[in-house]
XYZ file of C-alpha atoms in Angstrom:
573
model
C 167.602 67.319 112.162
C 167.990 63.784 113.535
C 168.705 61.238 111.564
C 165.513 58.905 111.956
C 166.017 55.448 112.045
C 164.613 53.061 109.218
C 161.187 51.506 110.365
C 161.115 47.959 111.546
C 160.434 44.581 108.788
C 157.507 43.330 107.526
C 156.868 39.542 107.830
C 159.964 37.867 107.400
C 160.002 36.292 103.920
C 160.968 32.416 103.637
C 164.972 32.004 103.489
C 166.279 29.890 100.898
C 167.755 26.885 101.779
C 166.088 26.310 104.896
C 165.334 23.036 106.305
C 162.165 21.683 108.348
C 159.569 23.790 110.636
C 160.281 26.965 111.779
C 163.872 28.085 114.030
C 164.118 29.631 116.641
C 164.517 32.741 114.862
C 165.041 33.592 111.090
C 168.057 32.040 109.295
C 169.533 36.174 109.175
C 167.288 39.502 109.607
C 165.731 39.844 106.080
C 169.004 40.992 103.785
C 168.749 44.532 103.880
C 167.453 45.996 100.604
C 164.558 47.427 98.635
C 161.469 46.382 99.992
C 162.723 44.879 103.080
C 163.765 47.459 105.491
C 164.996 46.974 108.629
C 165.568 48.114 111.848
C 169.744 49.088 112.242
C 172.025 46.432 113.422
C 172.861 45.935 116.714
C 170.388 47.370 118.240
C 167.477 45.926 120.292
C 165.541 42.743 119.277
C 164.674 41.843 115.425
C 162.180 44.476 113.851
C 163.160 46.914 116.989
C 163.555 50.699 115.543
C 165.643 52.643 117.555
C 164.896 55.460 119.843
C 166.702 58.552 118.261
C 166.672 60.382 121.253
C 168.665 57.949 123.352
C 167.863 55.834 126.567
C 165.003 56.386 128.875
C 166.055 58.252 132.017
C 166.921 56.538 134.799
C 167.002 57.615 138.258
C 169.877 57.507 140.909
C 173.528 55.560 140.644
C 173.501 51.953 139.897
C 173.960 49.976 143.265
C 176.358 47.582 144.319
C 175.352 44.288 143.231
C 173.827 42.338 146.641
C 175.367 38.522 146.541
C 172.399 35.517 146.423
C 173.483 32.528 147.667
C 174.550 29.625 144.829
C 171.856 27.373 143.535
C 172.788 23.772 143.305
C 173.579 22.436 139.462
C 175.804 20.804 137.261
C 179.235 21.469 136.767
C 179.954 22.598 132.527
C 182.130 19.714 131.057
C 184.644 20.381 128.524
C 183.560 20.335 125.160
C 185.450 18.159 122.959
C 187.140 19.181 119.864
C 185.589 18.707 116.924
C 186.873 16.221 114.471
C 188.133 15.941 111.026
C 185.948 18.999 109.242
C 186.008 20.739 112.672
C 182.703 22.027 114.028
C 179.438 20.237 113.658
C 175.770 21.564 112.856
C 172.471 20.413 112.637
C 170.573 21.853 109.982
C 167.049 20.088 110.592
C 166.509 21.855 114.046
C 162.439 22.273 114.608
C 162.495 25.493 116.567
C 159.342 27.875 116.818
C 159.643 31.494 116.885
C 157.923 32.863 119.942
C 158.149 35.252 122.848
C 160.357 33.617 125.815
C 158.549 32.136 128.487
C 160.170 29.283 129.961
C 163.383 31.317 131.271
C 161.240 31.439 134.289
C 161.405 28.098 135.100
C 165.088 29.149 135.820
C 164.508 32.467 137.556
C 161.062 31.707 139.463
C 159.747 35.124 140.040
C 161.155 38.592 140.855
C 164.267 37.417 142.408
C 167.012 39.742 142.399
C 170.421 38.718 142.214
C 173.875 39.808 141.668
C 177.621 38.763 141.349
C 179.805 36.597 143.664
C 182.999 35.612 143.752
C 182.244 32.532 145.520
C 184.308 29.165 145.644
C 181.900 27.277 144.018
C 184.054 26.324 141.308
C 182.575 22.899 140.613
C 179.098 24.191 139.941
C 177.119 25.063 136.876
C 175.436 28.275 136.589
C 171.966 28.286 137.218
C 169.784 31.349 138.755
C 173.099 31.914 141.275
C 175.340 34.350 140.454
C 178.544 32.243 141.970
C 180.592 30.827 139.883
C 184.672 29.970 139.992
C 187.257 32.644 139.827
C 189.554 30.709 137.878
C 193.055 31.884 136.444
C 193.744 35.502 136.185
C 193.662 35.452 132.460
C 194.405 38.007 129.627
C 194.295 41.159 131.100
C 193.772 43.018 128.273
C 190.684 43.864 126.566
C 188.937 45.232 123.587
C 186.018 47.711 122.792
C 182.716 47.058 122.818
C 181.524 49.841 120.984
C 183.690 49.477 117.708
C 186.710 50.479 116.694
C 190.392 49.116 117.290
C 190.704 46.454 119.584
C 192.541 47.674 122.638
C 194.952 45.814 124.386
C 197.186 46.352 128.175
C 200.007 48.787 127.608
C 200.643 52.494 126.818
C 198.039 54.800 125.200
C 198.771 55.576 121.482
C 196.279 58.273 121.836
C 198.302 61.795 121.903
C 196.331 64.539 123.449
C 196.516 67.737 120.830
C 197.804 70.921 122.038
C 194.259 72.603 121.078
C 191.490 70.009 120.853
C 189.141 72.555 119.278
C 187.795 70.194 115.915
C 186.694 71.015 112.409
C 184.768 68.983 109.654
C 187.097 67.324 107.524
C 184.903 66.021 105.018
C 181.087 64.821 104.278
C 179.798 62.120 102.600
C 176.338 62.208 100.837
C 173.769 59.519 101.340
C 173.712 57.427 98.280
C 169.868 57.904 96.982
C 167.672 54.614 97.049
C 164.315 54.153 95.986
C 161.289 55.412 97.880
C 160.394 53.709 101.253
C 163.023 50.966 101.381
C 165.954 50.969 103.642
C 169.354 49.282 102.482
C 171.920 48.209 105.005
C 175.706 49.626 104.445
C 176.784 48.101 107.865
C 180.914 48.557 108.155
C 182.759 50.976 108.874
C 187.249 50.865 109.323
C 190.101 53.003 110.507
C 194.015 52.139 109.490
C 196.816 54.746 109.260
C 196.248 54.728 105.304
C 192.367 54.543 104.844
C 189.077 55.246 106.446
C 187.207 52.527 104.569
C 183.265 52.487 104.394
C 180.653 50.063 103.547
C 177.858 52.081 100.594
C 175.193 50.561 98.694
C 176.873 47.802 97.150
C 180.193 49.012 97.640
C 183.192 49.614 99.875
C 185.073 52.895 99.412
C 188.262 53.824 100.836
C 188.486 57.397 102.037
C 191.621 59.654 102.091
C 191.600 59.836 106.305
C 191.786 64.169 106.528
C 190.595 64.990 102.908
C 187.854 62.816 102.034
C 189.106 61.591 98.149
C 187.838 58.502 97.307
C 191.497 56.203 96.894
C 189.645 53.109 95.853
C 186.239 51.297 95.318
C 185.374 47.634 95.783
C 182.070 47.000 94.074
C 180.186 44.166 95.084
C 177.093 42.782 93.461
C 174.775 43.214 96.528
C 174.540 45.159 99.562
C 177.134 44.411 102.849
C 174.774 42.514 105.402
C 177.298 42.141 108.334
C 180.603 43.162 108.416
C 183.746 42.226 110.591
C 184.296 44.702 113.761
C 187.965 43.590 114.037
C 190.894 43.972 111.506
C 194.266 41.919 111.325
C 197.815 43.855 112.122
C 198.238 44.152 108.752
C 194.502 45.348 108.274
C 192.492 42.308 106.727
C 188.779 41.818 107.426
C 185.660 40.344 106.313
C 182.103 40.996 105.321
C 179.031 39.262 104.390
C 176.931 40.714 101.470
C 173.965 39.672 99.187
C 175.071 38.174 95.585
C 172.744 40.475 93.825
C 170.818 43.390 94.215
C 167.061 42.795 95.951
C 164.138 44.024 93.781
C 160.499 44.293 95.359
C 159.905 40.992 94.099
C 162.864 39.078 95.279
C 165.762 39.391 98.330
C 168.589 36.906 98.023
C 170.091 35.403 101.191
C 173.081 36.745 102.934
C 175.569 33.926 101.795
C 178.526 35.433 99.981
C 181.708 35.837 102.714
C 184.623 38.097 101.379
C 188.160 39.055 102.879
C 188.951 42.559 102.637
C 192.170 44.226 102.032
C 191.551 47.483 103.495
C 195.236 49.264 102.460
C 195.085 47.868 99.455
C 191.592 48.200 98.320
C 191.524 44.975 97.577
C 189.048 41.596 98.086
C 191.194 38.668 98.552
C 188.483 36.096 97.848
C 184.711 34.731 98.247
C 183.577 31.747 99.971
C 180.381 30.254 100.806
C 179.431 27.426 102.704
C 176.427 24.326 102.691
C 174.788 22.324 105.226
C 174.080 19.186 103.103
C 173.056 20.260 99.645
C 171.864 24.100 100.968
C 174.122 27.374 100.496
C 173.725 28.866 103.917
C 172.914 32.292 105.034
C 175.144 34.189 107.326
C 174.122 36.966 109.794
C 177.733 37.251 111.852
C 180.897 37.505 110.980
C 184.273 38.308 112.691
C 188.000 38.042 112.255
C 190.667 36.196 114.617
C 194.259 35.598 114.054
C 194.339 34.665 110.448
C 190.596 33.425 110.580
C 187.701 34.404 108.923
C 184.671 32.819 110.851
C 180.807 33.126 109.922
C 177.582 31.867 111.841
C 173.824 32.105 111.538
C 170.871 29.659 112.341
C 172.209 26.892 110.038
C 175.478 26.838 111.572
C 179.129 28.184 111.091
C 181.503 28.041 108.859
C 185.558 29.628 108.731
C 188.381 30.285 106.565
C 191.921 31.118 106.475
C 191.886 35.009 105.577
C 194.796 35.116 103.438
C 194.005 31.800 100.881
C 190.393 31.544 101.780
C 191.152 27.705 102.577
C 187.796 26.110 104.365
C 188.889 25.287 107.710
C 185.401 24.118 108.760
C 181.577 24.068 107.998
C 178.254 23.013 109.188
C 177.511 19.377 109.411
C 174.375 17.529 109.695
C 175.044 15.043 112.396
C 174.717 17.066 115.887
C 172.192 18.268 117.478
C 173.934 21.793 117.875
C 175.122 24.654 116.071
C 177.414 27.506 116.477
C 174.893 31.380 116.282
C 177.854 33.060 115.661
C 181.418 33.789 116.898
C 183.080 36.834 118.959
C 186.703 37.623 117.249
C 189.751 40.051 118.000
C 192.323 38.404 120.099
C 190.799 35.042 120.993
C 187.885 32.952 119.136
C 184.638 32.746 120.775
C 181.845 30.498 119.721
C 178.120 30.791 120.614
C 176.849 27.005 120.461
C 173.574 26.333 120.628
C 172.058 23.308 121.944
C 168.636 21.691 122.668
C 165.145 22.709 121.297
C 163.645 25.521 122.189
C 162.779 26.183 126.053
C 165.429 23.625 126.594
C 168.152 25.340 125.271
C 171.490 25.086 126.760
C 174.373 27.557 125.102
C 178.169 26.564 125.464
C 180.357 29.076 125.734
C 183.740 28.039 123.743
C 187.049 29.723 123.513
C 188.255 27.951 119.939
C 191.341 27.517 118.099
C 191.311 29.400 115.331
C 193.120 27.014 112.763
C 191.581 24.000 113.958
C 188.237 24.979 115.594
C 189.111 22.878 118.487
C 187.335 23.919 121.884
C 189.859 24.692 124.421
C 187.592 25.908 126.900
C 183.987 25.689 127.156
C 180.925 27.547 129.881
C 177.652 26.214 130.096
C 175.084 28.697 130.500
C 171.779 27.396 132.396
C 169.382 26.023 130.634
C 166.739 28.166 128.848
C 168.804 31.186 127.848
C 168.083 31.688 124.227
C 170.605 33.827 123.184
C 173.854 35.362 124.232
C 176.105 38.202 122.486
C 180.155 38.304 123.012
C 181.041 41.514 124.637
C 184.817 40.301 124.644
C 186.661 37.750 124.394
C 189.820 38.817 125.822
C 188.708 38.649 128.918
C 185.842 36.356 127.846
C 183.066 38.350 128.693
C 179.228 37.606 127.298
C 175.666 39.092 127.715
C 172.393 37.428 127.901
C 168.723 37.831 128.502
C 167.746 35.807 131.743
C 164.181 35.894 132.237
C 163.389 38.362 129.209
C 164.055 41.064 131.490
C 166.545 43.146 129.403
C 164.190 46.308 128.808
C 165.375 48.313 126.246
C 169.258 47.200 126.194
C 168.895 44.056 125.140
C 170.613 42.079 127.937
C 170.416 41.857 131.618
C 173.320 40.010 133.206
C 176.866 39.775 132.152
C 179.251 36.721 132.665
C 182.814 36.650 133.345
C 184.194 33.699 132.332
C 187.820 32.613 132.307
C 189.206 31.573 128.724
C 191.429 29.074 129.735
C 189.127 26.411 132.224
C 185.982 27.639 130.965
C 184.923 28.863 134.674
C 182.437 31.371 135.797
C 184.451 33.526 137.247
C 181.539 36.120 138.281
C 178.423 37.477 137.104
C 177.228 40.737 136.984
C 173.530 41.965 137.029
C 173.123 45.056 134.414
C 169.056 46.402 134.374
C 168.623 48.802 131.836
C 166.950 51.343 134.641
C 170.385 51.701 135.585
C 172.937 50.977 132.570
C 172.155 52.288 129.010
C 175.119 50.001 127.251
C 173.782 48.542 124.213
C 174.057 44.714 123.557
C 171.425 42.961 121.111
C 171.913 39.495 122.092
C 170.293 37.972 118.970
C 173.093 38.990 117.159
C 175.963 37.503 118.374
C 178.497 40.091 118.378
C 177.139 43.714 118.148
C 176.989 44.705 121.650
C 178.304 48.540 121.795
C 178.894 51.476 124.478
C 180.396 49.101 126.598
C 184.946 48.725 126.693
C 186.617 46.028 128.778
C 189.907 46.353 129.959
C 192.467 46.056 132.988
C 190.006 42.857 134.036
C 187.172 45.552 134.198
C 183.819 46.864 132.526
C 182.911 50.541 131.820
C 179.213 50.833 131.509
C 177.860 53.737 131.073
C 175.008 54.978 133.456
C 171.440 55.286 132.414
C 170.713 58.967 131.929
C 169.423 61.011 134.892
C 168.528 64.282 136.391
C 171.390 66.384 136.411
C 172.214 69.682 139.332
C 169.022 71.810 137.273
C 166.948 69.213 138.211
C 164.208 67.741 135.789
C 165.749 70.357 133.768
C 168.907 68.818 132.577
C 170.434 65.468 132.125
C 173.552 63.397 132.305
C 174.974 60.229 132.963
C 178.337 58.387 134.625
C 180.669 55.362 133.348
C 181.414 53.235 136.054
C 184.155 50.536 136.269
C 183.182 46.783 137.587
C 186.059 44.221 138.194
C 185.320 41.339 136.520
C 186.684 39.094 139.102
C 184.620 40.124 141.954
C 181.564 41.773 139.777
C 181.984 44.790 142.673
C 181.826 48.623 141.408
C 185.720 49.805 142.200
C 184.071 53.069 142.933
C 185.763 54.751 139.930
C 183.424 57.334 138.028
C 183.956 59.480 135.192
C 180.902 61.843 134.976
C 179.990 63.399 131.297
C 178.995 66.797 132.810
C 176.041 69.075 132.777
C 173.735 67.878 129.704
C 176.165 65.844 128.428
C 175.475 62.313 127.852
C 178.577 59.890 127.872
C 179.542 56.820 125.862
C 182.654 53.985 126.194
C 183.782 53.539 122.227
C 186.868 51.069 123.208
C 190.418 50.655 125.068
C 193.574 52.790 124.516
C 196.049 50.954 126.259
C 195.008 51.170 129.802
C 192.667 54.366 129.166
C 189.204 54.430 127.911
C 188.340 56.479 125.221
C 184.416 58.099 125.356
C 182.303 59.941 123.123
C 180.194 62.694 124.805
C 177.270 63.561 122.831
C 176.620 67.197 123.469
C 173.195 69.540 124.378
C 171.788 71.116 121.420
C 173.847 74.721 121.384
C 177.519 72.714 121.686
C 179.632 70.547 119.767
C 180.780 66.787 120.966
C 183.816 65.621 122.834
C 186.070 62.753 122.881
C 187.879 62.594 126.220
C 190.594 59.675 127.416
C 189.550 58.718 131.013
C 192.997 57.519 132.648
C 192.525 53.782 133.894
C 193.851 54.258 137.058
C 192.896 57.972 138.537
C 189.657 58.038 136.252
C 190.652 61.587 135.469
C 189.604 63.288 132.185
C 191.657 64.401 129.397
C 189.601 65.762 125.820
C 191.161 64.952 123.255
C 188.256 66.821 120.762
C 185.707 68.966 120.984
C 183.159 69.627 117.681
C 182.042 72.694 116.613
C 179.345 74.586 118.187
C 177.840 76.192 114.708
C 174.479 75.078 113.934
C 175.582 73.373 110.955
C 178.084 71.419 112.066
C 175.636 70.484 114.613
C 172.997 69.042 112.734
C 175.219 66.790 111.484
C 176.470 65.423 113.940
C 173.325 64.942 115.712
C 172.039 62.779 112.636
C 175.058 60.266 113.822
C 173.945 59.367 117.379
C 176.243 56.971 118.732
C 173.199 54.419 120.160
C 172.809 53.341 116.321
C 175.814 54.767 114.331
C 179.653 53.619 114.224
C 181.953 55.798 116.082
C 186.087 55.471 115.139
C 188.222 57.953 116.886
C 191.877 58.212 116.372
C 194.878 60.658 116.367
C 192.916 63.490 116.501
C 190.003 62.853 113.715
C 186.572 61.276 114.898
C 184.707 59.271 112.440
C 180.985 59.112 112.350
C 178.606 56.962 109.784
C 175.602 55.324 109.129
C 174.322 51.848 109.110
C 171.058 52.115 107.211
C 170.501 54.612 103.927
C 166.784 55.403 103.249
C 164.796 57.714 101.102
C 164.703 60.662 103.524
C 161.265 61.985 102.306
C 161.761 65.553 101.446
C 164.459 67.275 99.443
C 165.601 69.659 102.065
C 166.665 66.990 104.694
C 170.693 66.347 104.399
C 171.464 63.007 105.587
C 175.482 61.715 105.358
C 176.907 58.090 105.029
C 179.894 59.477 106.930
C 181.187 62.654 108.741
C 184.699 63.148 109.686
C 185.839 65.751 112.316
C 189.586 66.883 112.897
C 191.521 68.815 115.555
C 193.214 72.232 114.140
C-alpha cells in the first residue's frame, strides 16, 4: 500500500541557543527524531503532511500569462561585499511567528498578473510583473527535482535497446520506536555508489546489486542534506550530534563533508553567532564550498580542508535563510522585521562570499526558495496565495546585474510543481534549462472523462515568461513529473495507474518528442513498492538505465504486515 506520510509536529520545542523574542519562524523544523515527528522535507509549509495521493485536480491548460502594466518603485542597488569575515548576521532579530497578512499591502486585492518583458530596467519589483531583461546569461540549467545537475550540451542518457525494468535491489526500513518519525533526508548517484542517508548513518550501495560497500556512522540523525555533488563527488549534510530521546532533541548544528566514492567524511564544522552554536536547516554545495543557513544566519567552508570562509555576525540587521548551490552561489538575505521584510537576492562568490549581483524582491515577501541558480531562478509566496504548492510566482533574474528579467505567475489550480519556500532550497518537479522552465500541469480529466486523469509539462522562456507552446503529455492515467536536465533533454518520471509499472522518458528539448528510457514492472508486487515512493515526497535519481527511489522519513508503520523500504532500485534488462 502507500507509503503514508509521517504526521505533522507538535509545538515546536525552544531551540538552543536562541536569542530574544520569537523569529519569524523556528531556528530549523524540530530535528527529526523520536518524539518529534515531522512532516517530510520539502514539501508544503512547516507541520504540512503530505497528500499521498498527489495534487488536487485541476481543470483545463494553464493560460498564457496576460501582461499588467509596471507599478512604480525603487530600483535594487547592488549589495556590497561583505568584509573581512564575509557575510554578516544579526542574531537578536524580534520576529513573531504568524500567518502572513501584510503581503496585501503589496498586492491590494484579487489582482491578477503575469510576466513581461518590459524595458523597465531601472525599476524595482513591486506588484508588476516587468522587470529588465538583462544579459543573456548561463544558458544552462539544473534540476529542480533532485538529482545531477544538468548543464547545455549532449545527453549522457543512452536510450536501452529494451527499456522493459526489473528490481535490482530493496532496502528495509530501519525499525524506530513506536509513533515517532526520524528524518534520513539524502539521497546520491555517482558511477561507483548509490549512497543513502539511514537512521544515523550513510550507506553506500553497490549501484545494480545492492551490497552495502561502506557505512559512515554518525552520532545523530541527517537533518538536511546537500542536493548537489562536486565533479569529483563531494557533498555535505547537516545532522544532530546525538541521538533525540523523548525527553530531549538536540539542534541541527553539526555540518560534515562527504566523500561519497570513498565512503569517507572529510571533516565537521560548526558555527556561532556571538557565544551560541547555531542551528542549520539548509545546506548546499558550490564549487569547492560548503555553505549552511538557518534563522541565525549562514555560515561556509572550503569542502576539501573545512577552512571557515565565513559566519554569522552580530552587527547587521540581516541574515542569509539559506543558500541555492550547483553551478553558481545563491544567497537568500533577509532583511527588515517582519511585515517589512525585504529579501535580496545575491549571486555570491563562493571563496569570498562577496555579492556580485544582487535582486530586491518587494517588500513583504517572507520567504523565497532557489529553484536554480544557473539561470537564477527563485519562487515565492506573494500574497499567501500559493495553495497547496507552496509558491505562486517565479522570478527570472539575471546573475550577472542582478535584473528582473521576467516574472512568471504559477497558481497551483494550474501547475502541481512542488516548491516549499520556507526552506530555501527544496523546490522539486520543476527542471530549468535552455533559458526555460518545465512545469508540470496540475492533473486533469483525461479522454474517459471524470474517469481518468493526466497531466502535461509545459516549457516557459524565462526571458519573456511566454508558454513556447511545447507540450509533452504523460498519457492516459499517467501522471508526469520533471526530475532534472540531461544536456538539452528533460528527463520525467511518469507515475503509473494502479495495474502498470512507471516510466522514465527523455523529452527532446527542441521537438518535445518522447523517448522511454524505462518502464517498471506491472506485477503487483513490484507495484506496491513503487507506489510507497511517490515522487511528490520521495527522492527520485535516474541514470544509465537504473531508477532510484527512497524515502525521507522512517516511522513505525503500525502493523507487521505493511513492507515499507528506505530505497528501491529498478534496472533495464
Amino acid at each position: 500500500m502507500t507509503q503514508p506520510p509521517p504526521p505533522p509536529p507538535p509545538n515546536e520545542p525552544p531551540q538552543q541557543g536562541g536569542f530574544g523574542p520569537p523569529q519569524d519562524q523556528p531556528q530549523g523544523q524540530p530535528p527529526a527524531g523520536y518524539g518529534y515527528p515531522q512532516a517530510p522535507p520539502g514539501y508544503g509549509y512547516p507541520g504540512q503532511a503530505p497528500n499521498p495521493y498527489g495534487q488536487q485536480p485541476g481543470y483545463g491548460y494553464p493560460q498564457a500569462n496576460a501582461p499588467l502594466q509596471p507599478q512604480p518603485g525603487q530600483p535594487g542597488q547592488p549589495g556590497q561585499p561583505g568584509q573581512g569575515g564575509g557575510r554578516k548576521i544579526n542574531a537578536q532579530l524580534a520576529i513573531i511567528v504568524s500567518a502572513v497578512v501584510a503581503i496585501a499591502l503589496i498586492i491590494g486585492g484579487g489582482v491578477w498578473y503575469a510576466s513581461s518583458s518590459g524595458k523597465d530596467d531601472d525599476k524595482k519589483d513591486t506588484t508588476s510583473t516587468s522587470g529588465g531583461t538583462g544579459g543573456e546569461d548561463d544558458k544552462g540549467g539544473t534540476g529542480g527535482a533532485g538529482g545531477a545537475d544538468g548543464t547545455s550540451g549532449k545527453s549522457a542518457e543512452k536510450v536501452p535497446a529494451d527499456p522493459a525494468s526489473h528490481i535490482l535491489f530493496q532496502v528495509p526500513q530501519p525499525k524506530v520506536d513506536k509513533d515517532t518519525s526520524v528524518s534520513v533526508s539524502g539521497s546520491w548517484l555517482t558511477d561507483k555508489v548509490y549512497a543513502k542517508s539511514g537512521v544515523a548513518k550513510i550507506v553506500g550501495y553497490d549501484p545494480d546489486k545492492g551490497t552495502e560497500q561502506w557505512t559512515i556512522k554518525l552520532p545523530g540523525p541527517v537533518c538536511q542534506a546537500g542536493r548537489h555533488t562536486t565533479a569529483n563527488n563531494l557533498t555535505a549534510v547537516v545532522y544532530q550530534p546525538d541521538m533525540p530521546t523523548k525527553t530531549h532533541t538536540s539542534a541541527c548544528t553539526q555540518v560534515a563533508a562527504i566523500d561519497l566514492d570513498a565512503g569517507k567524511k572529510l571533516w565537521t564544522k560548526t558555527a556561532t553567532a556571538g557565544d551560541q552554536t547555531i542551528s542549520f536547516d539548509n545546506v548546499t554545495v558550490s564549487a569547492s564550498t560548503v555553505a549552511a543557513g538557518g534563522t541565525s544566519g549562514g555560515a561556509a567552508w572550503d569542502l576539501s580542508s573545512g577552512k571557515a570562509l565565513w559566519a554569522p555576525k552580530t552587527t547587521d540587521t540581516c541574515y542569509d535563510a539559506g543558500y541555492g548551490g550547483g553551478e553558481k552561489l545563491v544567497a537568500v538575505r533577509k532583511c527588515g522585521a517582519y511585515g517589512q521584510r525585504e529579501l535580496h537576492i545575491q549571486t555570491i562568490d563562493p571563496k569570498s562570499g562577496k555579492v556580485i549581483s544582487e535582486y530586491r524582491m518587494a517588500q513583504g515577501i517572507e520567504y523565497a526558495g532557489v529553484v536554480s541558480t544557473s539561470p537564477l531562478v527563485v519562487a515565492a509566496d506573494v500574497g499567501d496565495s500559493g495553495g497547496g504548492n507552496g509558491f505562486s510566482d517565479l522570478f527570472s533574474i539575471d546573475n550577472k546585474t542582478g535584473k528582473l528579467r521576467t516574472r512568471i505567475s504559477a497558481p497551483s489550480d494550474d501547475y502541481a510543481a512542488d516548491c516549499p519556500i520556507t526552506e530555501v532550497e527544496a523546490c522539486r518537479q520543476i527542471a530549468v534549462g535552455n533559458d526555460r522552465i518545465y512545469l508540470p500541469t496540475a492533473e486533469h480529466d483525461g479522454s474517459g472523462g471524470g474517469l481518468s486523469q493526466t497531466n502535461e509539462i509545459i516549457a516557459i522562456d524565462l526571458a519573456t515568461g511566454k508558454q513556447t507552446g511545447q507540450r509533452a503529455d504523460a498519457g492516459e492515467d499517467y501522471t508526469i513529473t520533471p526530475l532534472r536536465m540531461d544536456g538539452r533533454n528533460i528527463l520525467a518520471y511518469k507515475r503509473p495507474p494502479y495495474d502498470k509499472g512507471g516510466q522514465i522518458v527523455s523529452i527532446d528539448g527542441g521537438t518535445f518528442k518522447e523517448t522511454k528510457l524505462l518502464e517498471n514492472p506491472a506485477k503487483k508486487s513490484a507495484r506496491d513498492a513503487e507506489a510507497s515512493m511517490s515522487p511528490d515526497y520521495s527522492e527520485v535519481q535516474y541514470s544509465q538505465g537504473r531508477l532510484y527511489m527512497s524515502a525521507v522519513f522512517a516511522s513505525d508503520p503500525g502493523s507487521s504486515d505493511e513492507k515499507r523500504y528506505l530505497a528501491l532500485a529498478f534496472g533495464a534488462s
